[in-house]
mmCIF file of C-alpha atoms in Angstrom:
data_model
loop_
_atom_site.group_PDB
_atom_site.id
_atom_site.type_symbol
_atom_site.label_atom_id
_atom_site.label_comp_id
_atom_site.label_asym_id
_atom_site.label_seq_id
_atom_site.Cartn_x
_atom_site.Cartn_y
_atom_site.Cartn_z
ATOM 1 C CA LEU A 1 -8.203 -6.125 93.773
ATOM 2 C CA ALA A 2 -8.102 -4.384 90.438
ATOM 3 C CA LYS A 3 -11.370 -4.594 88.498
ATOM 4 C CA THR A 4 -11.307 -5.254 84.825
ATOM 5 C CA THR A 5 -13.597 -4.263 82.064
ATOM 6 C CA GLN A 6 -13.578 -5.983 78.669
ATOM 7 C CA PRO A 7 -16.188 -6.109 75.764
ATOM 8 C CA ILE A 8 -18.884 -8.643 76.034
ATOM 9 C CA SER A 9 -18.447 -10.007 72.581
ATOM 10 C CA MET A 10 -16.533 -9.555 69.380
ATOM 11 C CA ASP A 11 -16.914 -11.057 65.895
ATOM 12 C CA SER A 12 -14.147 -11.760 63.339
ATOM 13 C CA TYR A 13 -13.365 -13.737 60.282
ATOM 14 C CA GLU A 14 -10.791 -16.311 59.606
ATOM 15 C CA GLY A 15 -7.388 -15.203 58.934
ATOM 16 C CA GLN A 16 -7.804 -11.787 60.584
ATOM 17 C CA GLU A 17 -6.001 -10.481 63.527
ATOM 18 C CA VAL A 18 -8.151 -9.952 66.624
ATOM 19 C CA ASN A 19 -7.353 -7.504 69.428
ATOM 20 C CA ILE A 20 -9.267 -7.731 72.694
ATOM 21 C CA THR A 21 -8.661 -4.838 75.027
ATOM 22 C CA CYS A 22 -9.060 -4.967 78.889
ATOM 23 C CA SER A 23 -9.273 -1.899 81.043
ATOM 24 C CA HIS A 24 -7.858 -2.037 84.540
ATOM 25 C CA ASN A 25 -7.539 1.493 85.777
ATOM 26 C CA ASN A 26 -6.773 0.502 89.342
ATOM 27 C CA ILE A 27 -4.002 -1.839 88.732
ATOM 28 C CA ALA A 28 -1.577 -2.116 91.606
ATOM 29 C CA THR A 29 2.276 -2.052 91.413
ATOM 30 C CA ASN A 30 2.520 -5.762 92.125
ATOM 31 C CA ASP A 31 -0.275 -6.824 89.793
ATOM 32 C CA TYR A 32 0.286 -8.985 86.676
ATOM 33 C CA ILE A 33 -2.062 -9.261 83.722
ATOM 34 C CA THR A 34 -3.155 -12.724 82.754
ATOM 35 C CA TRP A 35 -5.423 -13.919 79.938
ATOM 36 C CA TYR A 36 -7.275 -17.309 79.776
ATOM 37 C CA GLN A 37 -9.281 -18.968 77.049
ATOM 38 C CA GLN A 38 -12.416 -21.037 77.658
ATOM 39 C CA PHE A 39 -14.176 -23.349 75.224
ATOM 40 C CA PRO A 40 -17.762 -24.492 75.886
ATOM 41 C CA SER A 41 -18.067 -26.973 78.688
ATOM 42 C CA GLN A 42 -14.311 -26.930 79.391
ATOM 43 C CA GLY A 43 -12.265 -25.276 82.099
ATOM 44 C CA PRO A 44 -10.224 -22.092 81.091
ATOM 45 C CA ARG A 45 -6.838 -22.548 79.737
ATOM 46 C CA PHE A 46 -3.876 -20.073 80.447
ATOM 47 C CA ILE A 47 -2.963 -18.044 77.259
ATOM 48 C CA ILE A 48 -0.364 -15.403 78.235
ATOM 49 C CA GLN A 49 0.788 -13.271 81.219
ATOM 50 C CA GLY A 50 2.672 -10.097 81.434
ATOM 51 C CA TYR A 51 3.669 -7.060 83.532
ATOM 52 C CA LYS A 52 4.624 -4.441 81.147
ATOM 53 C CA THR A 53 5.400 -3.714 77.464
ATOM 54 C CA LYS A 54 5.046 -6.710 75.199
ATOM 55 C CA VAL A 55 4.997 -10.360 75.792
ATOM 56 C CA THR A 56 4.684 -12.872 72.957
ATOM 57 C CA ASN A 57 4.310 -16.631 72.859
ATOM 58 C CA GLU A 58 3.302 -19.182 70.218
ATOM 59 C CA VAL A 59 -0.306 -18.463 70.694
ATOM 60 C CA ALA A 60 -0.723 -14.716 71.365
ATOM 61 C CA SER A 61 0.781 -11.333 72.140
ATOM 62 C CA LEU A 62 0.059 -9.172 75.043
ATOM 63 C CA PHE A 63 0.619 -5.416 74.694
ATOM 64 C CA ILE A 64 0.735 -3.360 77.959
ATOM 65 C CA PRO A 65 1.219 0.387 77.729
ATOM 66 C CA ALA A 66 3.493 2.300 80.103
ATOM 67 C CA ASP A 67 0.687 3.394 82.452
ATOM 68 C CA ARG A 68 -0.512 -0.283 82.627
ATOM 69 C CA LYS A 69 -4.200 0.847 82.874
ATOM 70 C CA SER A 70 -5.205 -1.342 79.990
ATOM 71 C CA SER A 71 -3.842 -4.243 78.043
ATOM 72 C CA THR A 72 -4.562 -5.914 74.679
ATOM 73 C CA LEU A 73 -4.500 -9.446 73.838
ATOM 74 C CA SER A 74 -3.687 -9.949 70.136
ATOM 75 C CA LEU A 75 -4.558 -13.135 68.378
ATOM 76 C CA PRO A 76 -2.906 -13.309 64.881
ATOM 77 C CA ARG A 77 -4.719 -14.870 61.999
ATOM 78 C CA VAL A 78 -7.669 -16.332 63.881
ATOM 79 C CA SER A 79 -9.250 -19.622 62.758
ATOM 80 C CA LEU A 80 -12.685 -21.093 63.631
ATOM 81 C CA SER A 81 -11.147 -22.935 66.498
ATOM 82 C CA ASP A 82 -10.346 -19.697 68.230
ATOM 83 C CA THR A 83 -14.041 -19.144 68.848
ATOM 84 C CA ALA A 84 -14.134 -19.084 72.720
ATOM 85 C CA VAL A 85 -14.457 -16.834 75.693
ATOM 86 C CA TYR A 86 -11.437 -14.833 76.752
ATOM 87 C CA TYR A 87 -10.938 -13.576 80.233
ATOM 88 C CA CYS A 88 -8.561 -10.868 81.486
ATOM 89 C CA LEU A 89 -7.446 -11.185 85.112
ATOM 90 C CA VAL A 90 -5.388 -8.746 86.967
ATOM 91 C CA GLY A 91 -3.796 -9.528 90.348
ATOM 92 C CA ASP A 92 -0.717 -9.975 92.440
ATOM 93 C CA ARG A 93 0.803 -13.322 91.633
ATOM 94 C CA ASN A 94 1.569 -14.022 95.181
ATOM 95 C CA THR A 95 -1.753 -13.347 96.741
ATOM 96 C CA ASP A 96 -4.396 -13.162 93.958
ATOM 97 C CA LYS A 97 -7.455 -15.443 94.305
ATOM 98 C CA LEU A 98 -8.169 -15.547 90.563
ATOM 99 C CA ILE A 99 -11.492 -13.706 89.984
ATOM 100 C CA PHE A 100 -12.616 -14.292 86.449
ATOM 101 C CA GLY A 101 -15.434 -11.931 85.574
ATOM 102 C CA THR A 102 -17.617 -12.473 82.436
ATOM 103 C CA GLY A 103 -15.012 -12.371 79.691
ATOM 104 C CA THR A 104 -15.239 -11.554 76.029
ATOM 105 C CA ARG A 105 -17.037 -13.966 73.756
ATOM 106 C CA LEU A 106 -15.106 -14.214 70.420
ATOM 107 C CA GLN A 107 -17.004 -15.492 67.498
ATOM 108 C CA VAL A 108 -14.953 -16.353 64.362
ATOM 109 C CA PHE A 109 -16.768 -16.803 61.089
ATOM 110 C CA PRO A 110 -15.652 -18.574 57.926
ATOM 111 C CA ASP B 1 -4.061 -38.967 83.187
ATOM 112 C CA ALA B 2 -5.348 -35.456 83.713
ATOM 113 C CA ASP B 3 -3.410 -33.220 86.036
ATOM 114 C CA VAL B 4 -6.564 -32.023 87.783
ATOM 115 C CA THR B 5 -9.322 -34.631 88.177
ATOM 116 C CA GLN B 6 -12.951 -34.008 89.182
ATOM 117 C CA THR B 7 -15.332 -36.548 90.253
ATOM 118 C CA PRO B 8 -18.175 -37.198 89.332
ATOM 119 C CA ARG B 9 -18.296 -35.653 85.824
ATOM 120 C CA ASN B 10 -22.101 -35.553 85.970
ATOM 121 C CA ARG B 11 -24.478 -35.785 88.736
ATOM 122 C CA ILE B 12 -28.275 -35.491 89.213
ATOM 123 C CA THR B 13 -29.569 -35.096 92.718
ATOM 124 C CA LYS B 14 -32.715 -34.137 94.444
ATOM 125 C CA THR B 15 -33.460 -31.036 96.439
ATOM 126 C CA GLY B 16 -32.414 -31.322 99.928
ATOM 127 C CA LYS B 17 -29.749 -33.958 99.453
ATOM 128 C CA ARG B 18 -26.224 -33.531 100.484
ATOM 129 C CA ILE B 19 -23.670 -33.972 97.799
ATOM 130 C CA MET B 20 -19.870 -33.801 97.558
ATOM 131 C CA LEU B 21 -17.833 -33.012 94.550
ATOM 132 C CA GLU B 22 -14.285 -34.175 94.632
ATOM 133 C CA CYS B 23 -11.058 -32.727 93.154
ATOM 134 C CA SER B 24 -7.586 -34.187 93.094
ATOM 135 C CA GLN B 25 -4.373 -32.968 91.426
ATOM 136 C CA THR B 26 -1.070 -34.289 90.647
ATOM 137 C CA LYS B 27 0.530 -30.909 89.918
ATOM 138 C CA GLY B 28 1.983 -30.682 93.487
ATOM 139 C CA HIS B 29 0.411 -27.136 93.639
ATOM 140 C CA ASP B 30 -0.356 -25.556 97.015
ATOM 141 C CA ARG B 31 -3.377 -23.504 95.827
ATOM 142 C CA MET B 32 -6.766 -24.957 94.895
ATOM 143 C CA TYR B 33 -10.044 -23.389 93.932
ATOM 144 C CA TRP B 34 -13.671 -24.148 93.313
ATOM 145 C CA TYR B 35 -15.811 -22.170 90.739
ATOM 146 C CA ARG B 36 -19.317 -22.562 89.375
ATOM 147 C CA GLN B 37 -20.425 -21.479 85.953
ATOM 148 C CA ASP B 38 -24.000 -20.771 84.862
ATOM 149 C CA PRO B 39 -25.030 -20.889 81.230
ATOM 150 C CA GLY B 40 -23.627 -17.984 79.284
ATOM 151 C CA LEU B 41 -21.894 -16.534 82.315
ATOM 152 C CA GLY B 42 -18.404 -16.344 83.591
ATOM 153 C CA LEU B 43 -16.831 -18.243 86.370
ATOM 154 C CA ARG B 44 -17.626 -17.283 89.898
ATOM 155 C CA LEU B 45 -15.190 -18.222 92.808
ATOM 156 C CA ILE B 46 -16.860 -20.308 95.562
ATOM 157 C CA TYR B 47 -13.925 -21.135 97.893
ATOM 158 C CA TYR B 48 -10.128 -21.171 97.602
ATOM 159 C CA SER B 49 -7.310 -22.601 99.599
ATOM 160 C CA PHE B 50 -3.718 -21.380 99.529
ATOM 161 C CA ASP B 51 -2.445 -24.421 101.466
ATOM 162 C CA VAL B 52 -3.689 -27.327 103.506
ATOM 163 C CA LYS B 53 -4.554 -25.214 106.601
ATOM 164 C CA ASP B 54 -5.892 -22.244 104.691
ATOM 165 C CA ILE B 55 -9.591 -22.089 103.504
ATOM 166 C CA ASN B 56 -11.186 -18.867 102.296
ATOM 167 C CA LYS B 57 -14.641 -17.853 101.055
ATOM 168 C CA GLY B 58 -14.838 -16.576 97.588
ATOM 169 C CA GLU B 59 -17.600 -14.530 95.864
ATOM 170 C CA ILE B 60 -20.418 -16.895 96.383
ATOM 171 C CA SER B 61 -19.808 -19.277 99.282
ATOM 172 C CA ASP B 62 -23.320 -19.416 100.810
ATOM 173 C CA GLY B 63 -24.787 -22.878 100.680
ATOM 174 C CA TYR B 64 -21.343 -24.514 100.032
ATOM 175 C CA SER B 65 -18.563 -25.891 102.198
ATOM 176 C CA VAL B 66 -15.229 -27.226 101.415
ATOM 177 C CA SER B 67 -12.511 -29.579 102.836
ATOM 178 C CA ARG B 68 -8.886 -29.616 102.032
ATOM 179 C CA GLN B 69 -7.980 -33.105 102.959
ATOM 180 C CA ALA B 70 -4.374 -33.021 101.668
ATOM 181 C CA GLN B 71 -2.330 -30.877 99.424
ATOM 182 C CA ALA B 72 -3.655 -32.917 96.587
ATOM 183 C CA LYS B 73 -7.380 -32.993 97.459
ATOM 184 C CA PHE B 74 -10.021 -30.284 97.721
ATOM 185 C CA SER B 75 -13.736 -31.220 98.065
ATOM 186 C CA LEU B 76 -16.754 -29.165 97.690
ATOM 187 C CA SER B 77 -20.012 -29.970 99.505
ATOM 188 C CA LEU B 78 -23.579 -28.804 99.114
ATOM 189 C CA GLU B 79 -25.168 -29.525 102.431
ATOM 190 C CA SER B 80 -28.709 -29.228 101.168
ATOM 191 C CA ALA B 81 -28.887 -28.895 97.477
ATOM 192 C CA ILE B 82 -31.330 -26.532 95.859
ATOM 193 C CA PRO B 83 -32.268 -26.230 92.209
ATOM 194 C CA ASN B 84 -30.445 -22.782 91.699
ATOM 195 C CA GLN B 85 -27.191 -24.658 92.525
ATOM 196 C CA THR B 86 -27.727 -26.457 89.134
ATOM 197 C CA ALA B 87 -24.427 -25.417 87.342
ATOM 198 C CA LEU B 88 -21.116 -26.565 85.887
ATOM 199 C CA TYR B 89 -18.448 -26.638 88.616
ATOM 200 C CA PHE B 90 -14.771 -26.359 88.063
ATOM 201 C CA CYS B 91 -11.835 -27.060 90.266
ATOM 202 C CA ALA B 92 -8.478 -25.467 89.622
ATOM 203 C CA THR B 93 -4.931 -25.468 90.947
ATOM 204 C CA SER B 94 -2.063 -22.979 90.783
ATOM 205 C CA ARG B 95 1.517 -22.796 92.100
ATOM 206 C CA GLY B 96 0.670 -19.415 93.469
ATOM 207 C CA THR B 97 4.141 -17.793 93.894
ATOM 208 C CA GLY B 98 6.947 -16.529 91.654
ATOM 209 C CA ARG B 99 6.892 -17.286 87.976
ATOM 210 C CA ASP B 100 4.579 -19.680 86.225
ATOM 211 C CA THR B 101 1.522 -19.037 88.337
ATOM 212 C CA GLU B 102 -1.011 -20.164 85.791
ATOM 213 C CA ALA B 103 -4.006 -21.963 86.895
ATOM 214 C CA PHE B 104 -4.916 -25.519 85.642
ATOM 215 C CA PHE B 105 -8.555 -26.632 85.496
ATOM 216 C CA GLY B 106 -10.375 -29.864 85.834
ATOM 217 C CA GLN B 107 -12.830 -31.243 83.271
ATOM 218 C CA GLY B 108 -15.835 -29.824 85.313
ATOM 219 C CA THR B 109 -18.644 -31.468 86.971
ATOM 220 C CA ARG B 110 -22.138 -30.852 85.590
ATOM 221 C CA LEU B 111 -24.557 -30.848 88.591
ATOM 222 C CA THR B 112 -28.291 -30.904 88.138
ATOM 223 C CA VAL B 113 -30.501 -30.457 91.185
ATOM 224 C CA VAL B 114 -34.149 -31.409 90.649
#
């Protein structure tokens, strides 16, 4: 199971782009990278998933370099409502048991 | 109605009591999970089940047991509750294979052991 490392916390201001990087040096060939968002006292919510290069949806973009040893979640023009904890998970979609870790606490200021 | 429903939402119990937390889902997913979250910390996996006949220990299973009564139901039991089991508990489900393997979480159960 690939271990992930991400910053404990980040601060930003409304309207800025936020990039959260996750390191996963031991990622395996079959592993995908998935990001979740969690607000206080709520369960995590899926944001985005990718395998390589770039994935974009209506909420975020996920950048994965060719060696796949890291990934970056990009949140464009954050607002106060993006204040949350963001988790990076790495695992085989068919066998992974969803280990979450401690995540990155993003605080957005006015 | 929520896709993943946890009952109760809040519970206060005494040390030594047996308590069951229930989770039901309407997603039709095979995989179900139980997590606990302590204040300011991430989620820790307690047990997970990839189908009705499959039960696996997670990161912190001591003091807990589970039952997968049906595809849609996965219960977590604390046989003899202790104060350090006070936490927010989440149930989750996922399809598990192929595309669209995202997990869906319940609203959480806030458990206090006094």
